[in-house]
Coordinates of C-alpha atoms in Angstrom, one line a residue:
M1 CA -3.0 -3.6 -23.7
Q2 CA 0.2 -1.6 -24.3
A3 CA -1.4 1.7 -23.4
M4 CA -2.6 0.2 -20.1
T5 CA 0.9 -1.0 -19.3
K6 CA 2.3 2.4 -20.1
Q7 CA -0.1 4.0 -17.7
R8 CA 1.2 1.8 -14.8
H9 CA 4.8 3.1 -15.2
M10 CA 5.7 5.5 -12.4
D11 CA 8.1 8.4 -13.2
M12 CA 10.5 8.1 -10.3
L13 CA 13.0 10.6 -11.9
N14 CA 10.8 13.7 -11.9
G15 CA 8.1 15.3 -9.8
P16 CA 7.2 15.3 -6.1
L17 CA 8.5 12.4 -4.1
W18 CA 6.3 12.9 -1.0
S19 CA 3.2 11.6 -2.8
K20 CA 4.9 9.0 -5.1
L21 CA 6.6 7.1 -2.3
P22 CA 3.4 6.0 -0.5
R23 CA 1.7 5.4 -3.9
Y24 CA 4.5 2.9 -4.5
A25 CA 4.9 1.5 -1.0
L26 CA 1.4 1.0 0.1
P27 CA 0.5 -1.6 -2.6
V28 CA 3.7 -3.4 -1.7
A29 CA 2.6 -3.4 1.9
A30 CA -0.9 -4.7 0.9
T31 CA 0.8 -7.4 -1.2
G32 CA 2.9 -8.5 1.7
I33 CA -0.1 -8.5 4.1
L34 CA -2.1 -10.5 1.6
G35 CA 0.7 -13.0 1.3
Q36 CA 0.7 -13.3 5.1
L37 CA -3.0 -13.9 5.0
F38 CA -2.2 -17.0 3.0
N39 CA -0.4 -18.3 6.1
A40 CA -3.0 -16.9 8.4
A41 CA -5.7 -18.7 6.5
D42 CA -3.8 -21.9 6.9
V43 CA -3.4 -21.4 10.6
A44 CA -7.0 -20.2 11.1
V45 CA -8.5 -23.1 9.2
V46 CA -6.5 -25.9 10.9
G47 CA -7.0 -24.1 14.2
N48 CA -10.8 -24.2 13.9
F49 CA -11.7 -27.2 11.7
T50 CA -9.3 -30.1 12.7
G51 CA -11.0 -31.1 15.9
E52 CA -8.7 -32.4 18.6
L53 CA -5.7 -31.8 16.5
R54 CA -6.2 -28.0 16.3
T55 CA -3.4 -27.0 18.7
V56 CA -1.0 -29.5 17.3
A57 CA -1.9 -28.5 13.7
V58 CA -1.4 -24.8 14.4
A59 CA 1.9 -25.5 16.0
A60 CA 2.9 -27.6 13.0
V61 CA 2.3 -24.8 10.6
G62 CA 4.0 -22.3 12.9
A63 CA 7.0 -24.5 13.3
N64 CA 7.6 -24.2 9.6
S65 CA 7.5 -20.4 9.4
P66 CA 11.3 -19.9 10.1
V67 CA 12.4 -22.5 7.6
I68 CA 10.1 -21.2 4.9
G69 CA 11.1 -17.7 5.7
L70 CA 14.7 -18.6 5.4
L71 CA 14.3 -20.0 1.9
L72 CA 11.9 -17.3 0.6
N73 CA 14.0 -14.4 2.0
L74 CA 17.1 -15.7 0.3
F75 CA 15.5 -15.7 -3.1
I76 CA 13.4 -12.5 -2.4
G77 CA 16.7 -10.8 -1.7
I78 CA 18.1 -12.1 -5.1
A79 CA 14.9 -10.9 -6.7
L80 CA 15.6 -7.5 -5.1
G81 CA 18.9 -7.6 -7.0
A82 CA 17.0 -8.0 -10.2
N83 CA 14.9 -5.0 -9.2
V84 CA 17.9 -2.8 -8.7
V85 CA 19.6 -3.9 -11.9
I86 CA 16.5 -3.2 -14.0
A87 CA 15.8 0.1 -12.1
N88 CA 19.4 1.3 -12.7
A89 CA 19.1 0.4 -16.4
I90 CA 15.8 2.2 -16.7
G91 CA 17.3 5.3 -15.1
R92 CA 20.2 5.2 -17.7
G93 CA 17.7 4.5 -20.6
D94 CA 19.5 1.2 -21.3
R95 CA 16.6 -0.9 -22.8
E96 CA 19.0 -3.8 -23.8
T97 CA 20.1 -4.4 -20.2
V98 CA 16.5 -4.2 -19.1
H99 CA 15.6 -6.9 -21.6
R100 CA 18.4 -9.2 -20.6
A101 CA 17.9 -8.8 -16.9
V102 CA 14.1 -9.6 -17.2
H103 CA 14.6 -12.8 -19.0
T104 CA 17.5 -13.8 -16.7
S105 CA 15.3 -13.2 -13.7
I106 CA 12.6 -15.5 -14.9
V107 CA 14.9 -18.4 -15.6
T108 CA 16.8 -17.9 -12.3
A109 CA 13.5 -18.1 -10.4
L110 CA 12.4 -21.4 -12.1
V111 CA 15.8 -23.1 -11.9
G112 CA 16.3 -21.9 -8.3
G113 CA 12.8 -23.2 -7.4
V114 CA 13.4 -26.6 -8.8
L115 CA 16.8 -27.0 -7.0
V116 CA 15.3 -25.8 -3.7
A117 CA 12.4 -28.3 -4.1
L118 CA 14.7 -31.2 -4.8
F119 CA 17.2 -30.4 -2.1
G120 CA 14.6 -29.5 0.4
Q121 CA 13.0 -33.0 0.2
L122 CA 16.4 -34.5 1.2
V123 CA 16.9 -32.2 4.3
A124 CA 13.3 -31.6 5.4
G125 CA 13.4 -34.3 8.2
G126 CA 16.8 -33.0 9.5
L127 CA 15.5 -29.4 9.6
M128 CA 12.5 -30.5 11.8
G129 CA 14.9 -32.2 14.1
L130 CA 17.2 -29.2 14.4
L131 CA 14.1 -27.1 15.4
N132 CA 13.4 -29.4 18.4
V133 CA 9.9 -29.9 17.1
P134 CA 7.9 -32.0 19.7
E135 CA 7.1 -35.6 18.8
D136 CA 3.4 -34.9 18.6
V137 CA 3.9 -32.0 16.2
Y138 CA 6.7 -33.5 14.1
P139 CA 4.7 -35.7 11.6
L140 CA 2.3 -32.9 10.6
A141 CA 5.1 -30.3 10.5
L142 CA 7.1 -32.5 8.2
S143 CA 4.1 -33.1 5.9
Y144 CA 3.4 -29.4 5.5
L145 CA 7.0 -28.6 4.7
R146 CA 7.4 -31.3 2.1
I147 CA 4.3 -30.2 0.2
Y148 CA 5.2 -26.5 0.4
L149 CA 8.7 -27.2 -0.9
L150 CA 7.2 -28.9 -4.0
G151 CA 5.7 -25.5 -4.9
M152 CA 8.9 -23.5 -4.7
P153 CA 9.3 -23.1 -8.5
V154 CA 5.9 -21.2 -8.8
I155 CA 6.4 -19.4 -5.5
L156 CA 9.8 -18.0 -6.5
L157 CA 8.5 -17.2 -10.0
Y158 CA 5.8 -15.0 -8.5
N159 CA 8.4 -13.1 -6.4
F160 CA 10.8 -12.5 -9.3
E161 CA 7.9 -11.4 -11.5
A162 CA 6.7 -9.0 -8.8
A163 CA 10.3 -7.5 -8.5
I164 CA 10.3 -6.9 -12.3
F165 CA 7.0 -5.0 -12.1
R166 CA 8.2 -3.0 -9.1
S167 CA 11.3 -1.9 -10.9
I168 CA 9.2 0.1 -13.3
G169 CA 7.0 1.5 -10.5
D170 CA 4.0 -0.9 -11.0
T171 CA 3.2 -2.2 -7.6
K172 CA -0.5 -2.7 -8.2
M173 CA -0.3 -5.6 -10.7
P174 CA 1.4 -8.0 -8.2
L175 CA -1.2 -7.0 -5.7
A176 CA -4.1 -7.7 -8.1
A177 CA -2.6 -11.1 -8.9
L178 CA -2.2 -12.0 -5.3
T179 CA -5.7 -10.9 -4.5
V180 CA -7.2 -13.4 -6.9
S181 CA -5.0 -16.2 -5.7
G182 CA -5.6 -15.2 -2.1
I183 CA -9.4 -15.7 -2.5
L184 CA -8.7 -19.0 -4.2
N185 CA -6.4 -20.0 -1.3
V186 CA -9.1 -19.5 1.3
I187 CA -11.7 -21.4 -0.7
L188 CA -9.3 -24.3 -1.3
N189 CA -8.3 -24.4 2.4
L190 CA -11.9 -24.8 3.4
F191 CA -12.6 -27.4 0.7
F192 CA -9.6 -29.6 1.6
V193 CA -10.0 -29.4 5.4
I194 CA -13.8 -29.4 5.8
V195 CA -15.0 -31.4 2.8
L196 CA -12.1 -33.8 2.2
K197 CA -11.2 -34.0 6.0
M198 CA -7.5 -33.3 5.4
N199 CA -5.3 -31.4 7.9
V200 CA -2.1 -29.5 7.4
N201 CA -1.4 -31.3 4.1
G202 CA -4.7 -29.8 2.7
V203 CA -3.8 -26.2 3.5
A204 CA -0.2 -26.8 2.1
I205 CA -1.7 -28.0 -1.2
A206 CA -4.0 -25.0 -1.3
T207 CA -1.1 -22.6 -0.8
V208 CA 0.9 -24.1 -3.6
L209 CA -2.0 -24.1 -6.1
S210 CA -2.9 -20.5 -5.3
N211 CA 0.7 -19.4 -5.8
A212 CA 0.7 -21.1 -9.1
V213 CA -2.3 -19.0 -10.2
S214 CA -0.7 -15.7 -9.1
S215 CA 2.6 -16.5 -11.0
V216 CA 0.7 -17.4 -14.2
L217 CA -1.3 -14.2 -14.0
L218 CA 1.8 -12.1 -13.8
L219 CA 3.6 -14.1 -16.5
R220 CA 0.6 -13.5 -18.8
R221 CA 0.9 -9.7 -18.3
L222 CA 4.6 -9.8 -18.9
L223 CA 4.1 -11.6 -22.2
H224 CA 2.1 -8.5 -23.3
G225 CA 4.2 -5.8 -21.6
D226 CA 5.8 -2.7 -23.0
L227 CA 8.9 -1.4 -21.2
V228 CA 9.4 -4.8 -19.7
R229 CA 8.3 -7.7 -21.8
V230 CA 9.0 -11.5 -21.7
E231 CA 9.5 -13.4 -25.0
L232 CA 9.5 -17.1 -24.4
R233 CA 12.1 -17.8 -27.1
E234 CA 14.4 -15.3 -25.4
L235 CA 14.3 -17.1 -22.0
R236 CA 17.9 -17.8 -21.0
I237 CA 20.5 -16.7 -18.5
D238 CA 22.7 -13.8 -19.7
R239 CA 26.0 -14.1 -17.8
N240 CA 26.6 -10.4 -17.4
A241 CA 23.0 -9.7 -16.2
F242 CA 23.1 -12.7 -13.9
N243 CA 26.4 -11.6 -12.3
K244 CA 25.0 -8.1 -11.7
I245 CA 21.9 -9.5 -10.1
M246 CA 23.8 -11.9 -7.9
R247 CA 26.4 -9.3 -6.8
I248 CA 23.5 -7.1 -5.4
G249 CA 20.9 -9.7 -4.8
L250 CA 22.9 -12.5 -3.1
P251 CA 24.2 -10.4 -0.2
A252 CA 20.7 -8.9 0.1
G253 CA 19.2 -12.4 0.2
I254 CA 21.8 -13.5 2.7
Q255 CA 21.0 -10.5 4.8
T256 CA 17.3 -11.3 5.0
A257 CA 18.1 -15.0 5.3
I258 CA 20.2 -14.2 8.3
F259 CA 17.1 -12.8 9.9
S260 CA 15.3 -16.0 9.2
L261 CA 18.3 -18.1 10.5
S262 CA 18.3 -16.1 13.7
N263 CA 14.5 -16.6 13.9
I264 CA 15.1 -20.4 13.5
I265 CA 17.4 -20.3 16.5
I266 CA 14.8 -18.4 18.5
Q267 CA 12.0 -20.7 17.3
S268 CA 14.1 -23.6 18.6
A269 CA 14.1 -22.0 22.0
I270 CA 10.4 -21.3 21.8
N271 CA 9.7 -24.9 20.9
S272 CA 11.4 -26.0 24.0
L273 CA 8.8 -24.2 26.1
G274 CA 5.9 -26.5 24.8
T275 CA 3.1 -26.7 22.4
V276 CA 1.0 -23.9 23.9
V277 CA 3.8 -21.3 23.6
M278 CA 4.5 -22.6 20.0
A279 CA 0.9 -22.1 19.0
A280 CA 0.7 -18.6 20.7
S281 CA 4.0 -17.4 19.0
S282 CA 2.8 -18.7 15.6
A283 CA -0.5 -16.9 15.8
A284 CA 1.1 -13.7 17.0
F285 CA 3.7 -13.9 14.2
N286 CA 0.9 -13.9 11.6
I287 CA -0.5 -10.7 13.1
E288 CA 2.8 -8.9 13.8
I289 CA 4.0 -9.4 10.3
I290 CA 1.2 -7.1 9.0
A291 CA 2.9 -4.1 10.7
Y292 CA 6.3 -5.3 9.4
D293 CA 5.0 -5.5 5.8
V294 CA 4.0 -1.8 6.1
L295 CA 7.4 -0.9 7.5
N296 CA 9.3 -2.9 4.9
S297 CA 7.4 -1.5 2.0
F298 CA 9.1 1.9 2.3
S299 CA 12.5 0.1 2.4
Q300 CA 11.6 -1.4 -1.0
A301 CA 10.4 1.9 -2.3
C302 CA 13.7 3.5 -1.1
T303 CA 15.7 0.9 -3.0
T304 CA 13.8 1.2 -6.3
F305 CA 13.6 5.0 -6.3
V306 CA 17.3 5.3 -5.4
G307 CA 18.1 2.7 -8.0
Q308 CA 16.5 4.6 -10.8
N309 CA 17.8 8.0 -9.7
Y310 CA 21.3 6.7 -9.2
G311 CA 21.2 5.3 -12.7
A312 CA 20.1 8.7 -14.0
G313 CA 22.9 10.4 -11.9
K314 CA 20.5 12.3 -9.6
I315 CA 22.3 11.9 -6.3
D316 CA 20.5 14.7 -4.5
R317 CA 17.1 13.1 -5.3
C318 CA 18.5 9.8 -3.8
K319 CA 19.3 11.5 -0.5
K320 CA 15.9 13.2 -0.4
T321 CA 14.3 9.8 -1.0
M322 CA 16.0 8.3 2.0
F323 CA 14.9 11.1 4.4
L324 CA 11.3 11.1 3.1
C325 CA 11.1 7.3 3.5
L326 CA 12.2 7.6 7.1
I327 CA 9.5 10.1 7.9
E328 CA 6.7 8.5 5.9
D329 CA 7.6 5.0 7.1
F330 CA 7.4 6.2 10.8
I331 CA 3.9 7.6 10.2
A332 CA 2.6 4.5 8.4
S333 CA 4.2 2.0 10.8
A334 CA 2.9 3.8 13.8
A335 CA -0.7 3.7 12.4
A336 CA -0.3 0.0 11.6
I337 CA 1.1 -0.9 15.1
A338 CA -1.7 1.0 16.8
L339 CA -4.3 -0.8 14.7
V340 CA -2.8 -4.2 15.5
L341 CA -2.5 -3.6 19.2
L342 CA -6.1 -2.4 19.4
T343 CA -7.5 -5.5 17.6
G344 CA -4.7 -8.0 18.5
K345 CA -6.5 -10.0 21.1
Y346 CA -9.6 -10.4 19.0
I347 CA -7.5 -11.5 16.0
L348 CA -5.5 -14.0 18.1
A349 CA -8.8 -15.5 19.1
I350 CA -9.6 -16.3 15.5
F351 CA -6.5 -18.5 15.3
N352 CA -7.0 -20.1 18.7
S353 CA -9.6 -19.3 21.4
D354 CA -7.5 -20.7 24.3
P355 CA -7.1 -17.8 26.8
E356 CA -3.5 -18.8 27.6
V357 CA -2.6 -18.8 23.9
I358 CA -4.1 -15.3 23.5
A359 CA -2.3 -13.9 26.5
I360 CA 1.1 -15.3 25.5
G361 CA 0.6 -14.2 21.9
Y362 CA -0.2 -10.6 22.9
T363 CA 2.9 -10.5 25.0
R364 CA 4.9 -11.2 21.9
L365 CA 3.3 -8.4 20.0
L366 CA 4.1 -5.9 22.8
F367 CA 7.8 -6.9 22.9
L368 CA 8.3 -6.9 19.1
F369 CA 6.6 -3.6 18.4
G370 CA 8.7 -1.9 21.1
S371 CA 11.8 -2.6 18.9
Y372 CA 10.3 -1.4 15.6
I373 CA 12.0 2.0 15.8
F374 CA 15.3 0.2 15.3
T375 CA 13.8 -2.1 12.6
L376 CA 12.6 1.0 10.7
T377 CA 15.9 2.8 10.7
Y378 CA 17.8 -0.4 9.8
E379 CA 15.5 -1.3 6.9
I380 CA 15.4 2.1 5.3
L381 CA 19.2 2.6 5.5
S382 CA 19.8 -0.9 4.1
G383 CA 17.4 -0.2 1.3
Y384 CA 19.1 3.1 0.5
L385 CA 22.5 1.4 0.3
R386 CA 21.1 -1.4 -2.0
G387 CA 19.8 1.2 -4.4
F388 CA 23.4 2.2 -5.0
G389 CA 24.3 -1.5 -5.5
I390 CA 25.9 -1.7 -2.0
S391 CA 24.5 -4.8 -0.4
L392 CA 27.5 -6.7 1.0
A393 CA 28.1 -4.2 3.9
P394 CA 24.6 -4.5 5.3
A395 CA 24.7 -8.3 5.0
I396 CA 28.0 -8.5 7.0
L397 CA 26.7 -6.1 9.7
T398 CA 23.5 -8.1 9.9
L399 CA 25.5 -11.3 10.5
F400 CA 27.1 -9.8 13.5
G401 CA 24.4 -7.5 14.8
V402 CA 21.4 -9.8 14.4
C403 CA 22.5 -13.4 14.1
G404 CA 25.5 -13.1 16.4
V405 CA 23.6 -11.3 19.2
R406 CA 20.6 -13.7 19.0
I407 CA 22.8 -16.8 19.1
F408 CA 24.7 -15.5 22.1
W409 CA 21.4 -14.5 23.8
I410 CA 19.7 -17.9 23.3
K411 CA 22.8 -19.9 24.2
A412 CA 24.1 -17.8 27.1
I413 CA 21.2 -15.9 28.6
F414 CA 18.1 -18.0 27.9
P415 CA 19.3 -21.1 29.8
M416 CA 19.6 -19.0 32.9
H417 CA 16.1 -17.5 32.5
R418 CA 13.9 -20.0 30.7
T419 CA 10.8 -17.8 30.0
F420 CA 9.1 -16.6 26.9
Q421 CA 9.8 -13.0 27.9
S422 CA 13.5 -13.8 28.1
I423 CA 13.5 -15.1 24.5
L424 CA 11.7 -12.0 23.3
L425 CA 14.3 -9.6 24.7
A426 CA 16.7 -10.9 22.0
Y427 CA 14.7 -8.9 19.4
P428 CA 15.2 -5.3 20.6
I429 CA 18.8 -5.9 21.8
S430 CA 19.9 -7.4 18.4
L431 CA 18.0 -4.8 16.3
A432 CA 19.4 -1.9 18.3
T433 CA 22.9 -3.3 17.9
T434 CA 22.5 -3.7 14.1
T435 CA 21.0 -0.3 13.6
V436 CA 24.0 1.3 15.3
L437 CA 26.3 -0.7 13.0
I438 CA 24.4 0.3 9.9
I439 CA 24.4 4.0 10.8
A440 CA 28.1 3.9 11.4
A441 CA 28.7 2.2 8.1
L442 CA 26.5 4.7 6.2
L443 CA 28.3 7.6 7.9
G444 CA 31.6 6.1 6.9
I445 CA 30.5 5.7 3.3
L446 CA 29.1 9.3 3.2
C447 CA 32.4 10.6 4.6
S448 CA 34.4 8.7 2.0
L449 CA 32.2 10.0 -0.9
S450 CA 32.2 13.6 0.3
G451 CA 35.9 13.6 1.0
V452 CA 35.5 14.4 4.8
V453 CA 38.5 13.3 6.8
L454 CA 37.8 12.3 10.4
P455 CA 40.2 13.8 13.1
T456 CA 43.3 11.8 13.9
I457 CA 42.3 11.5 17.5
I458 CA 39.4 9.3 16.3
I459 CA 41.1 7.4 13.5
E460 CA 44.3 6.4 15.3
P461 CA 42.9 4.5 18.3
I462 CA 40.5 2.6 15.9
R463 CA 43.4 1.7 13.7
D464 CA 45.6 0.6 16.6
L465 CA 42.8 -1.5 18.0
A466 CA 42.0 -3.1 14.7
G467 CA 45.7 -3.8 14.0
A468 CA 46.2 -5.4 17.5
A469 CA 43.2 -7.7 17.3
A470 CA 44.6 -10.5 15.2
P471 CA 48.1 -10.6 16.8
I472 CA 46.6 -10.7 20.3
A473 CA 44.2 -13.5 19.3
M474 CA 47.1 -15.5 17.7
L475 CA 49.2 -15.0 20.8
G476 CA 46.4 -16.4 22.9
L477 CA 45.9 -19.4 20.7
G478 CA 49.6 -20.1 20.5
A479 CA 49.9 -20.0 24.3
R480 CA 47.0 -22.5 24.6
L481 CA 48.2 -24.8 21.8
N482 CA 48.7 -28.4 23.1
F483 CA 50.8 -30.6 20.8
R484 CA 49.5 -33.8 22.4
S485 CA 45.9 -32.7 21.7
A486 CA 47.0 -31.7 18.1
A487 CA 48.4 -35.2 17.7
E488 CA 45.1 -36.8 18.7
H489 CA 43.3 -34.5 16.2
R490 CA 45.9 -35.1 13.4
R491 CA 43.4 -36.6 10.9
L492 CA 40.8 -33.9 11.4
L493 CA 43.5 -31.2 11.2
A494 CA 44.9 -32.7 8.0
A495 CA 41.5 -32.9 6.4
G496 CA 40.6 -29.4 7.5
C497 CA 43.8 -27.9 6.2
V498 CA 43.5 -29.6 2.8
I499 CA 39.8 -28.6 2.4
K500 CA 40.4 -25.0 3.6
L501 CA 43.7 -24.2 1.9
I502 CA 43.5 -26.3 -1.3
L503 CA 40.2 -27.8 -2.2
L504 CA 38.0 -24.8 -1.4
P505 CA 40.1 -22.2 -3.2
A506 CA 40.5 -24.5 -6.2
A507 CA 36.7 -25.0 -6.4
V508 CA 35.9 -21.3 -6.0
V509 CA 38.5 -20.3 -8.6
A510 CA 37.1 -22.8 -11.0
A511 CA 33.6 -21.4 -10.4
G512 CA 34.9 -17.9 -10.9
W513 CA 36.5 -18.8 -14.2
L514 CA 33.2 -20.3 -15.4
L515 CA 31.4 -17.1 -14.4
G516 CA 33.7 -15.0 -16.5
F517 CA 36.2 -13.7 -14.0
R518 CA 39.8 -13.4 -15.3
R519 CA 43.3 -12.3 -14.4
Y520 CA 43.5 -10.1 -11.3
E521 CA 39.8 -10.6 -10.4
L522 CA 40.5 -14.3 -10.3
G523 CA 43.6 -13.8 -8.3
A524 CA 41.7 -11.7 -5.7
I525 CA 39.1 -14.5 -5.4
F526 CA 41.9 -17.1 -4.8
I527 CA 43.5 -14.9 -2.1
D528 CA 40.2 -14.4 -0.3
F529 CA 39.4 -18.1 -0.1
A530 CA 42.9 -19.3 0.5
M531 CA 43.3 -17.3 3.7
P532 CA 43.6 -19.3 6.9
T533 CA 40.8 -19.9 9.3
A534 CA 39.9 -16.7 11.2
S535 CA 40.8 -16.6 14.9
V536 CA 37.3 -15.6 15.8
V537 CA 36.3 -19.2 15.0
A538 CA 38.0 -20.5 18.1
I539 CA 36.3 -17.9 20.2
M540 CA 32.8 -18.8 18.8
A541 CA 33.5 -22.5 19.3
D542 CA 34.4 -21.8 22.9
S543 CA 31.3 -19.7 23.5
E544 CA 29.0 -22.2 21.8
G545 CA 30.3 -25.2 23.8
G546 CA 32.1 -26.7 20.8
D547 CA 35.5 -28.2 20.6
A548 CA 37.5 -25.0 21.2
A549 CA 40.8 -26.8 21.3
L550 CA 40.3 -28.3 17.8
A551 CA 39.1 -25.0 16.5
G552 CA 42.2 -23.2 17.9
E553 CA 44.5 -25.8 16.5
M554 CA 42.8 -25.4 13.1
V555 CA 43.5 -21.6 13.2
V556 CA 47.1 -22.1 14.1
F557 CA 47.9 -24.8 11.5
T558 CA 46.0 -23.2 8.6
S559 CA 47.8 -20.0 9.5
A560 CA 51.2 -21.7 9.3
F561 CA 50.6 -23.8 6.2
S562 CA 48.9 -20.9 4.3
C563 CA 52.3 -19.2 4.0
F564 CA 53.2 -22.0 1.6
T565 CA 49.8 -22.8 -0.1
I566 CA 49.1 -19.2 -1.0
F567 CA 52.5 -18.8 -2.6
A568 CA 52.2 -22.1 -4.4
G569 CA 48.7 -21.3 -5.6
V570 CA 49.7 -17.9 -6.9
Y571 CA 52.8 -19.4 -8.7
L572 CA 50.6 -22.1 -10.2
M573 CA 48.0 -19.7 -11.5
R574 CA 50.6 -17.4 -13.0
S575 CA 52.3 -20.4 -14.6
I576 CA 49.2 -21.6 -16.4
G577 CA 48.2 -18.1 -17.4
L578 CA 45.2 -17.5 -15.1
F579 CA 46.6 -14.1 -14.1

């Protein structure tokens, strides 16, 4: 058993990268595609064996895709943090850190899954309401979501276990486990729907049970592993390993969750166009994601290879990895897209034979694949940065480039052109914007690391513009401030100021202290969270049709009172010896 495990380890630190990258990436892509076939099997079965409910059932499963994606992507990002931490430790030859990170990852998956399952039951109904799910779809969509959420502990466990295997270069074992559970999923889908006459609740139960099988198969292999091995009596959260995983994984999770959040916003707009468009978009998503899994697999390969080589101090090999991933990803993704477009209409007919659904679904494929050159660049560069442990910058840029642009598009442009094509245009525009931001950030990081100084003629205008942004915004808010309106909002303003300037900083400082932060680290945390409300909040409230006056007043009053609360907080923390 140990010999077999050793053979699965991939040497990422030596030898040719050109052949090793696809050997790592393609099983990851196959695993992702098989995972999507779980959902595709759900859609296909309910679309063909639920009689008159078929279109409503397909729409119910599809309506849940953004919500499920949001939850899964958040924790898959955190699992990617575990991947990076373990890969860095392997590159350094630090077996102790590998051991602690592996056990911390397993416990994090189980605890996180239980918390998501419990909290999800409380908010499931509200989430369906936010998505504008039609009344005829709502009951089935809610039933599917509630059952799926109950399986989150085993679903998250599989994803964290897969990240552990991938950190050592073994991408075939997660694929093998998912193959077994995928076959089981199809069999159970047919049994519950055809034999027991169930609908979406049957396919949800089948998905949960099959995920439980895949997670148990991987756990069994980890219990007999070599380089990475799980010992049940050692299962606990190591604070240091957990902090490292979260510092890398949480921003990565937020970054991918932002994508899902923006997709929820887009799904809400799609839902407003009716059940047929919902069904078509859902079916097309299950096909389109196949090409995305191929594209994203090279991003994961880039992260892991860079992670190990960075741990070993081989920076040149890290750069070579990035460039090769861009080239190989382009070739593999182009092949996948061509295959999907050639067979797309036939595959769409498997989900739903309605000609209108097929035509609308194929339109989505054409729009989405047209923007994949931006997606490819964005994913590889983000993966490259994560390999170095830099995941916050891509997350912040994604917030503005993806989520910000898509919210603006759906709220400002879509109401004037209420068509499916209008919604789809949000994808290439937002992805192109984010790609430009990521490239600019990467160039800035490379310039900083290499000691390159940009010309003054470029730097000075940027500094002047950045320095003037906040004062100009405050001048505008001050000119618009209406004290009569502020008096009417006095209770809300008082509550907002207390929460923003006192309660929130206190809570975060307490959490930081429990996580092991001390002295100046704790002081920096306090300063970050004790700052006043950003002026951009008022601008966003105005553009979103919210209470811009109240938002502006909150910015002004928190700015004024923060002069006193920050001073008082620093004085208090120094007095009691926190820093």
